[in-house]
CSV table of C-alpha atoms and ligand atoms in Angstrom, one decimal:
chain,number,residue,atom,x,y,z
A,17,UNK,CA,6.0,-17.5,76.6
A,18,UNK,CA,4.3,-19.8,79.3
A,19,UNK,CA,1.5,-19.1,81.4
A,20,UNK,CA,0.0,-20.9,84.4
A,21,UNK,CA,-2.2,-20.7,87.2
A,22,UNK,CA,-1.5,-21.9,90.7
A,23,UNK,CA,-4.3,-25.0,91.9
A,24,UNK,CA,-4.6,-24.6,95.6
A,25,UNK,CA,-6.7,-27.6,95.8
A,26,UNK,CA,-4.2,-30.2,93.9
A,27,UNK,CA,-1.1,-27.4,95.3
A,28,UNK,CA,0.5,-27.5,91.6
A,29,UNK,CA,0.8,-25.7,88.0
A,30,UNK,CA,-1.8,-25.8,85.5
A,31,UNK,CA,-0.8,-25.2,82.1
A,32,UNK,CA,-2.7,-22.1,80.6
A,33,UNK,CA,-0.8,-21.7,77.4
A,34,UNK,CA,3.1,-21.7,76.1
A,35,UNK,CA,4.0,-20.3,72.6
A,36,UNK,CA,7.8,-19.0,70.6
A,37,UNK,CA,8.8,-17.1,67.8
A,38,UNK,CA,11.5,-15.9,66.0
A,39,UNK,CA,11.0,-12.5,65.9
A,40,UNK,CA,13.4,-9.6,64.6
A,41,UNK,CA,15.0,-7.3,66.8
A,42,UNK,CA,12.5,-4.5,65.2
A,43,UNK,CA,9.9,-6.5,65.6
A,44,UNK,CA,10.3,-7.7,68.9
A,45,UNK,CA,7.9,-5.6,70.8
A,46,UNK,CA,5.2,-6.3,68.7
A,47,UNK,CA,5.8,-10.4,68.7
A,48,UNK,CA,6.2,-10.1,72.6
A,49,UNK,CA,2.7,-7.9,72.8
A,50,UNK,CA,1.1,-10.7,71.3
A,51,UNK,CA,2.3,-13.7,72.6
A,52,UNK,CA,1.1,-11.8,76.1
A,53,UNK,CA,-1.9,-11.6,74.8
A,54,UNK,CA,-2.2,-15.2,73.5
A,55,UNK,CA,-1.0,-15.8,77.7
A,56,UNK,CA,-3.5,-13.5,78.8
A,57,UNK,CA,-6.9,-14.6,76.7
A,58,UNK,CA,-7.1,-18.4,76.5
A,59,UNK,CA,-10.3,-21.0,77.4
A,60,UNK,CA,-8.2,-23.1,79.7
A,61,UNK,CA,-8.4,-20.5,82.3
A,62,UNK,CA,-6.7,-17.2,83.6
A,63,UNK,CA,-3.2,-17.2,84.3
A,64,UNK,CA,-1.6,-15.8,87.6
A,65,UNK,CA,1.8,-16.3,86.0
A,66,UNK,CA,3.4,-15.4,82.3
A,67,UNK,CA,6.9,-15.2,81.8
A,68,UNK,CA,8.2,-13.9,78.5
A,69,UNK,CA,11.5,-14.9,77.9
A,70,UNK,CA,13.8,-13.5,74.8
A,71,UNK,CA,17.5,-14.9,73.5
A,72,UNK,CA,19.6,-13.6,71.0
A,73,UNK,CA,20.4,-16.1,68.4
A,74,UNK,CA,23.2,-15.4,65.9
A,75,UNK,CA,23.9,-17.0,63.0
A,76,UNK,CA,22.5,-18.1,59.7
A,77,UNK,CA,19.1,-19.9,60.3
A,78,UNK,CA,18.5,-23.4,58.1
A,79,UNK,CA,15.1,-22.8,55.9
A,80,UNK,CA,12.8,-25.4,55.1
A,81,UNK,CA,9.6,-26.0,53.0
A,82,UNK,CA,6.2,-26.8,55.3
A,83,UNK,CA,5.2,-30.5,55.3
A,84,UNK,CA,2.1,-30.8,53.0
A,85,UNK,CA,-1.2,-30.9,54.2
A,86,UNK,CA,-4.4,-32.5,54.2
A,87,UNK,CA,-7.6,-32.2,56.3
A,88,UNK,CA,-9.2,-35.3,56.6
A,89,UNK,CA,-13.1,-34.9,57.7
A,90,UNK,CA,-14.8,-37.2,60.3
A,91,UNK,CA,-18.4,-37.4,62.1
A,92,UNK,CA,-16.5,-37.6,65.8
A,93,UNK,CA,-13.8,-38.2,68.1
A,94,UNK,CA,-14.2,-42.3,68.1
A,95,UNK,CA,-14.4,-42.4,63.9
A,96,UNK,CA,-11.0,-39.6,63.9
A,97,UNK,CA,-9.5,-41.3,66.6
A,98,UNK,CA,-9.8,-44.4,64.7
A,99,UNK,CA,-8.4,-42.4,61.8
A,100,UNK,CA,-4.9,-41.5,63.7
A,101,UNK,CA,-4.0,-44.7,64.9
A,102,UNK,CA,-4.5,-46.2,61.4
A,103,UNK,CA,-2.0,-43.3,59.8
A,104,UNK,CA,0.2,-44.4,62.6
A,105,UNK,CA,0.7,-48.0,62.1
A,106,UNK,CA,0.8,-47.2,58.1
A,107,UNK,CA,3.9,-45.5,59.3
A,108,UNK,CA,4.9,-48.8,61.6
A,109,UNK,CA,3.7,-48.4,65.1
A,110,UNK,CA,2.5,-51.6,66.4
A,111,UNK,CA,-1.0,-51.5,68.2
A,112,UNK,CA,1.0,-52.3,71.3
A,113,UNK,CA,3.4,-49.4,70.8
A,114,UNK,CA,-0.2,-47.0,70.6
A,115,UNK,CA,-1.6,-48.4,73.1
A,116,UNK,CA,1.4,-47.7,75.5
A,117,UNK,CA,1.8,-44.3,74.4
A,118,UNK,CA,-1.7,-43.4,75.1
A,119,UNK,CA,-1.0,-45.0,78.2
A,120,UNK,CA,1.6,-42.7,78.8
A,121,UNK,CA,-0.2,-39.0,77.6
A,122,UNK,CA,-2.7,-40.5,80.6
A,123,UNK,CA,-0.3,-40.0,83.7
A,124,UNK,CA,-0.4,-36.4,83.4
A,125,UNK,CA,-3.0,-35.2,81.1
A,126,UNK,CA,-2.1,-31.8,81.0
A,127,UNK,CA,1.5,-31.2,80.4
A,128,UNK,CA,3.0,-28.1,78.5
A,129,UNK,CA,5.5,-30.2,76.2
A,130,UNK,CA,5.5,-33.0,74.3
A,131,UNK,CA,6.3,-36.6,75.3
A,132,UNK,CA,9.4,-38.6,73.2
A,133,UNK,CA,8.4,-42.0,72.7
A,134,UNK,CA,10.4,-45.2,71.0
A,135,UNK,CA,8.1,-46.2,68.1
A,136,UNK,CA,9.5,-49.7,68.4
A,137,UNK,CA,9.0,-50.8,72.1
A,138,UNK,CA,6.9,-47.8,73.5
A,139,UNK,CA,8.9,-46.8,76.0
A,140,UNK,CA,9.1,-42.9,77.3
A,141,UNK,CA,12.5,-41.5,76.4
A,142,UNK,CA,12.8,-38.3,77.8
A,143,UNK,CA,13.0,-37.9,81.3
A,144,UNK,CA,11.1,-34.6,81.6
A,145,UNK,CA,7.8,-36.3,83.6
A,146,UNK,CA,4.9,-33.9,84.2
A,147,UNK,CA,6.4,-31.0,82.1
A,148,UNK,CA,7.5,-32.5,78.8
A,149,UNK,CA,9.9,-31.0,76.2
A,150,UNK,CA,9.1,-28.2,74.8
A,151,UNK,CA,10.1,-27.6,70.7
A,152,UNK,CA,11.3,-23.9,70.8
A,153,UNK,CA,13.3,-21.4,68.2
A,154,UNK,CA,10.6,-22.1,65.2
A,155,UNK,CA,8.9,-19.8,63.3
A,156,UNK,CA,7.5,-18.8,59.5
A,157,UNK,CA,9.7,-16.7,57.9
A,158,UNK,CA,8.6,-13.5,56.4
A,159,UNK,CA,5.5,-13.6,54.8
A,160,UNK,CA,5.7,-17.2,54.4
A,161,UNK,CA,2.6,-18.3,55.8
A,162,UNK,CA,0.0,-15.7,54.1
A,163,UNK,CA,1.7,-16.4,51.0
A,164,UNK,CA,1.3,-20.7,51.8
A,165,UNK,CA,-2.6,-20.3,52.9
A,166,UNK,CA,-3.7,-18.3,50.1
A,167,UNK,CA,-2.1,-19.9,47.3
A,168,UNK,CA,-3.6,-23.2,49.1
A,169,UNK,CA,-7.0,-21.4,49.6
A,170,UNK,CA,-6.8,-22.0,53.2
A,171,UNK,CA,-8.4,-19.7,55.7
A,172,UNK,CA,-5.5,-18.3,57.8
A,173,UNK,CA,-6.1,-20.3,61.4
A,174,UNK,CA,-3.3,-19.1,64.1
A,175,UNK,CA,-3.5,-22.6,65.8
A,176,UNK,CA,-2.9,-24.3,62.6
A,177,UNK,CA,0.0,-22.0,61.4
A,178,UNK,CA,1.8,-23.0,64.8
A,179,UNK,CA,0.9,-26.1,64.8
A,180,UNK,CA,2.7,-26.5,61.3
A,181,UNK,CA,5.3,-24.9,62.4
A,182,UNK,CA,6.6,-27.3,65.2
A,183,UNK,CA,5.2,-30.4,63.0
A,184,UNK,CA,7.6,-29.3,60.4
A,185,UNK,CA,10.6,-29.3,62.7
A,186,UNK,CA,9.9,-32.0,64.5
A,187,UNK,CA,9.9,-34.4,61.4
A,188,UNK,CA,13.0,-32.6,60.1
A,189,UNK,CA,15.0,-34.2,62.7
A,190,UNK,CA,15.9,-38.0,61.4
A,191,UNK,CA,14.6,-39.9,64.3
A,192,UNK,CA,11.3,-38.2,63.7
A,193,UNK,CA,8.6,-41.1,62.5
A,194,UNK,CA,5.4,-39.6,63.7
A,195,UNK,CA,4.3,-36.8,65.7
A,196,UNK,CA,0.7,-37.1,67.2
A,197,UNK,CA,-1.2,-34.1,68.4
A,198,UNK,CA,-4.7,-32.4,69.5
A,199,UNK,CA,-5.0,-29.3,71.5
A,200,UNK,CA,-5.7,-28.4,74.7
A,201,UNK,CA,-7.9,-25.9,74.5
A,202,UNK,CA,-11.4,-27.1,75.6
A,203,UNK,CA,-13.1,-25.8,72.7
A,204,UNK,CA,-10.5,-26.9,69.9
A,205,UNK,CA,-11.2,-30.4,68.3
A,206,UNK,CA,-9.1,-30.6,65.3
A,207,UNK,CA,-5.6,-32.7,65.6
A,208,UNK,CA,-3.3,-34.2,63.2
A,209,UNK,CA,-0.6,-37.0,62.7
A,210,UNK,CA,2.0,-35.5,60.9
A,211,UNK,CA,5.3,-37.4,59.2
A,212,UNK,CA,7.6,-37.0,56.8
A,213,UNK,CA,6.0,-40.1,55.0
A,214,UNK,CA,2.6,-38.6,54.4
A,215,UNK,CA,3.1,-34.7,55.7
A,216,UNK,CA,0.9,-33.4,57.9
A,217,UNK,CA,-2.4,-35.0,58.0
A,218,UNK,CA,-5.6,-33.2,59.9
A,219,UNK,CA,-8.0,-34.9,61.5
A,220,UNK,CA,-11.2,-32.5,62.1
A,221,UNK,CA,-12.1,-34.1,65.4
A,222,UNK,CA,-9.9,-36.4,68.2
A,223,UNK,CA,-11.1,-35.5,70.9
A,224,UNK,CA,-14.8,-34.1,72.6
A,225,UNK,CA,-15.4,-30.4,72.9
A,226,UNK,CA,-15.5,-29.3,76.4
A,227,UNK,CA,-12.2,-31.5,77.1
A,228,UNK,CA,-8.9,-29.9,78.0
A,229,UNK,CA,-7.0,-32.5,78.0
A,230,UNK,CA,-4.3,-32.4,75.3
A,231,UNK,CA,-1.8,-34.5,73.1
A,232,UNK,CA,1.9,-34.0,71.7
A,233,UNK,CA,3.8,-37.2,71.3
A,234,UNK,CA,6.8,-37.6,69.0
A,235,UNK,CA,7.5,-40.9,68.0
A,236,UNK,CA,11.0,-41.9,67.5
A,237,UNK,CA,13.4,-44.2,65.8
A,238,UNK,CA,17.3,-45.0,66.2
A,239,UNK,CA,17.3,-42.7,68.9
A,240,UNK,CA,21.5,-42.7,70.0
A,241,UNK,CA,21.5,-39.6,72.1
A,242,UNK,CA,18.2,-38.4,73.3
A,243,UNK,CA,20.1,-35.3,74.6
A,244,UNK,CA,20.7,-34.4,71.5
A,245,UNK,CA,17.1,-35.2,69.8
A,246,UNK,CA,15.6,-32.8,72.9
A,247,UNK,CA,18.4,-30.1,72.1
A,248,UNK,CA,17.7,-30.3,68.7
A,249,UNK,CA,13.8,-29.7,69.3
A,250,UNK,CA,14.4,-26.7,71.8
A,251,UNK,CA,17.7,-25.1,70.5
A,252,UNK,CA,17.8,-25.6,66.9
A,253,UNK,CA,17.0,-22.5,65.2
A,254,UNK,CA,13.9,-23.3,62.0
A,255,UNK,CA,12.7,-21.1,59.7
A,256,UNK,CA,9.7,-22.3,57.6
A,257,UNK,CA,9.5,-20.6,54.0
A,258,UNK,CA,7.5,-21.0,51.1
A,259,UNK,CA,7.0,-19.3,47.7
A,260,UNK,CA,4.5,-20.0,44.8
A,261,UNK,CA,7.1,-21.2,42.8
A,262,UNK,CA,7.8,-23.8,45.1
A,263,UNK,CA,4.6,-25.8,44.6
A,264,UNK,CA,4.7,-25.2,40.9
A,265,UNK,CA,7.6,-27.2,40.8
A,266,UNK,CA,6.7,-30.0,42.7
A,267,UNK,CA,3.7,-30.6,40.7
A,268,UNK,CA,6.2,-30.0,37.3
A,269,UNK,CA,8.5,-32.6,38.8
A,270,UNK,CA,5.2,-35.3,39.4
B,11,LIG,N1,6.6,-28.2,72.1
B,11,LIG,C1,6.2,-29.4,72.6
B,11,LIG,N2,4.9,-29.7,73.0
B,11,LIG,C2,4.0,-28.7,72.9
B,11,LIG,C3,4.4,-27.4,72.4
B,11,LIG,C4,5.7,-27.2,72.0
B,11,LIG,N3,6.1,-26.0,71.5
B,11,LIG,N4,3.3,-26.6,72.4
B,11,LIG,C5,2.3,-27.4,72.9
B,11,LIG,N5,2.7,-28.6,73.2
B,11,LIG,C6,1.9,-29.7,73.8
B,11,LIG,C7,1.4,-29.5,75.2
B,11,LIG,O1,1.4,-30.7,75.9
B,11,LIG,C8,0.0,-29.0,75.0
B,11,LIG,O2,-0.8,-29.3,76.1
B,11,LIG,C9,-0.4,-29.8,73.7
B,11,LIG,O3,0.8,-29.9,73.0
B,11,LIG,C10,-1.4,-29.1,72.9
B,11,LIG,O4,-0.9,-27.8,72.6
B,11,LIG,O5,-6.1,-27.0,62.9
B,11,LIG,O6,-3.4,-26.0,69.4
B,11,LIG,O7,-1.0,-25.5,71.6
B,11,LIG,O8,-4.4,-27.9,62.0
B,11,LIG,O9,-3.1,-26.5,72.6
B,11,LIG,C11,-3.5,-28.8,66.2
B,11,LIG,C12,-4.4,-28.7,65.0
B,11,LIG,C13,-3.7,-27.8,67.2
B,11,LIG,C14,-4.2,-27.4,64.3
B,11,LIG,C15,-2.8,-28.1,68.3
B,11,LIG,O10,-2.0,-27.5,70.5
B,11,LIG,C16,-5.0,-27.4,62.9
B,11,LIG,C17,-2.8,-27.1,69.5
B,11,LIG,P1,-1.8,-26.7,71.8
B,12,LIG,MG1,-3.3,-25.1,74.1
């Protein structure tokens, strides 16, 4: 699903919301309902376009386990900003390479996808300007989630359960380092770095309420074929899954 609404003023497309799920074909009516509902209520603004678009995807779907979490808390956006580019150069970003990449975010503020960046030299990689790639075909399978959240104690949080979704995928790929995000939804603070180093790390505030400009960057390494990193991130069919047992045996295994 995307929505938008046309700016007369600036004559171009503001982003008012995207989201995708893998639904069943019995419960497709339902997932589509409220994914026009997510379209049709947001704080960036009232659309004048949705579009709902389905695919049938055959074929077995690979499973994976969610990358662990932690929330990390912090008094404001400067002291969790600080916070993020730390994680990132634990994971081997160069100040230089941040600095770039925030550079970057800054030439359209408020894109609907993510942008691909080289974690070695900073350079953009994809070659989808103002719009971005978009990470598609992901989802929580079954009762995965509800299950995850309250063996973890965690209050169920939509944003969060999508947003572990795509993190989750997106550091499944190889070339995945890093992935940096915060929302852009005016009245959402909370962001993360997530990695396949040190999972998916929250950050309760990156950026100032009231602000609607957002974040995605995935930072990559050894890219060979970017065509197939962005095919991978919009085509490649995910399910997340997660049973009690599975964090019973992690901690057996520590
Ligand atoms: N693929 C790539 N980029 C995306 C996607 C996607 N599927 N969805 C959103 N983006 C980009 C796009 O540029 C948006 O402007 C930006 O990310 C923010 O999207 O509490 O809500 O959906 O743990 O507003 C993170 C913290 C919330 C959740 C992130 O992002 C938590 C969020 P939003
Ligand atoms: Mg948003």
């Amino acid at each position: 699903m995307r929505a938008s609404q046309y700016l007369e003023e600036e004559k171009k497309e503001k982003h008012i919301s995207g989201g995708e799920v893998i639904s069943s074909f019995g419960s497709l009516k339902k997932r589509a309902a409220d994914l026009l509902a997510k379209g049709l209520m947001h704080s960036r603004g009232d659309p004048d376009f949705i579009q709902i678009q389905c695919e049938l995807m055959t074929g077995e779907i690979e499973k994976v386990q969610p990358l662990p979490m932690k929330t990390f808390e912090v008094e404001d956006a400067k002291q969790g900003q600080e916070k993020a580019q730390k994680y990132l150069k634990e994971l081997g970003l160069s100040e230089h390479v941040i600095e770039r990449a925030y550079q970057l975010l800054l030439e359209e503020p408020e894109r609907r996808g993510a942008i691909i960046v080289d974690m070695k030299t900073g350079e953009r990689l994809d070659d989808r300007q103002e719009k971005g790639v978009r990470a598609s075909r992901m989802d929580w399978f079954e009762n995965s989630y509800e299950r995850w959240s309250s063996f973890h104690n965690i209050p169920q949080n939509i944003r969060m359960k999508e947003a572990l979704v795509l993190a989750t995928k997106v550091c499944h790929h190889p070339a995945t380092v890093a992935e940096l995000c915060w929302s852009d939804d005016p009245d959402y603070v909370t962001g993360y770095v997530a990695s396949n180093a040190f999972g998916y790390q929250r950050i309760t505030k990156l950026k100032e309420r009231g602000d609607s400009r957002g974040c995605r960057i995935f930072f990559v390494e050894g890219i060979k074929d970017i065509k197939e990193y962005i095919h991978y991130l919009e085509k490649q069919p995910l399910w997340l899954t997660w049973e009690v047992d599975d964090d019973t045996r992690l901690d057996r295994e520590k």
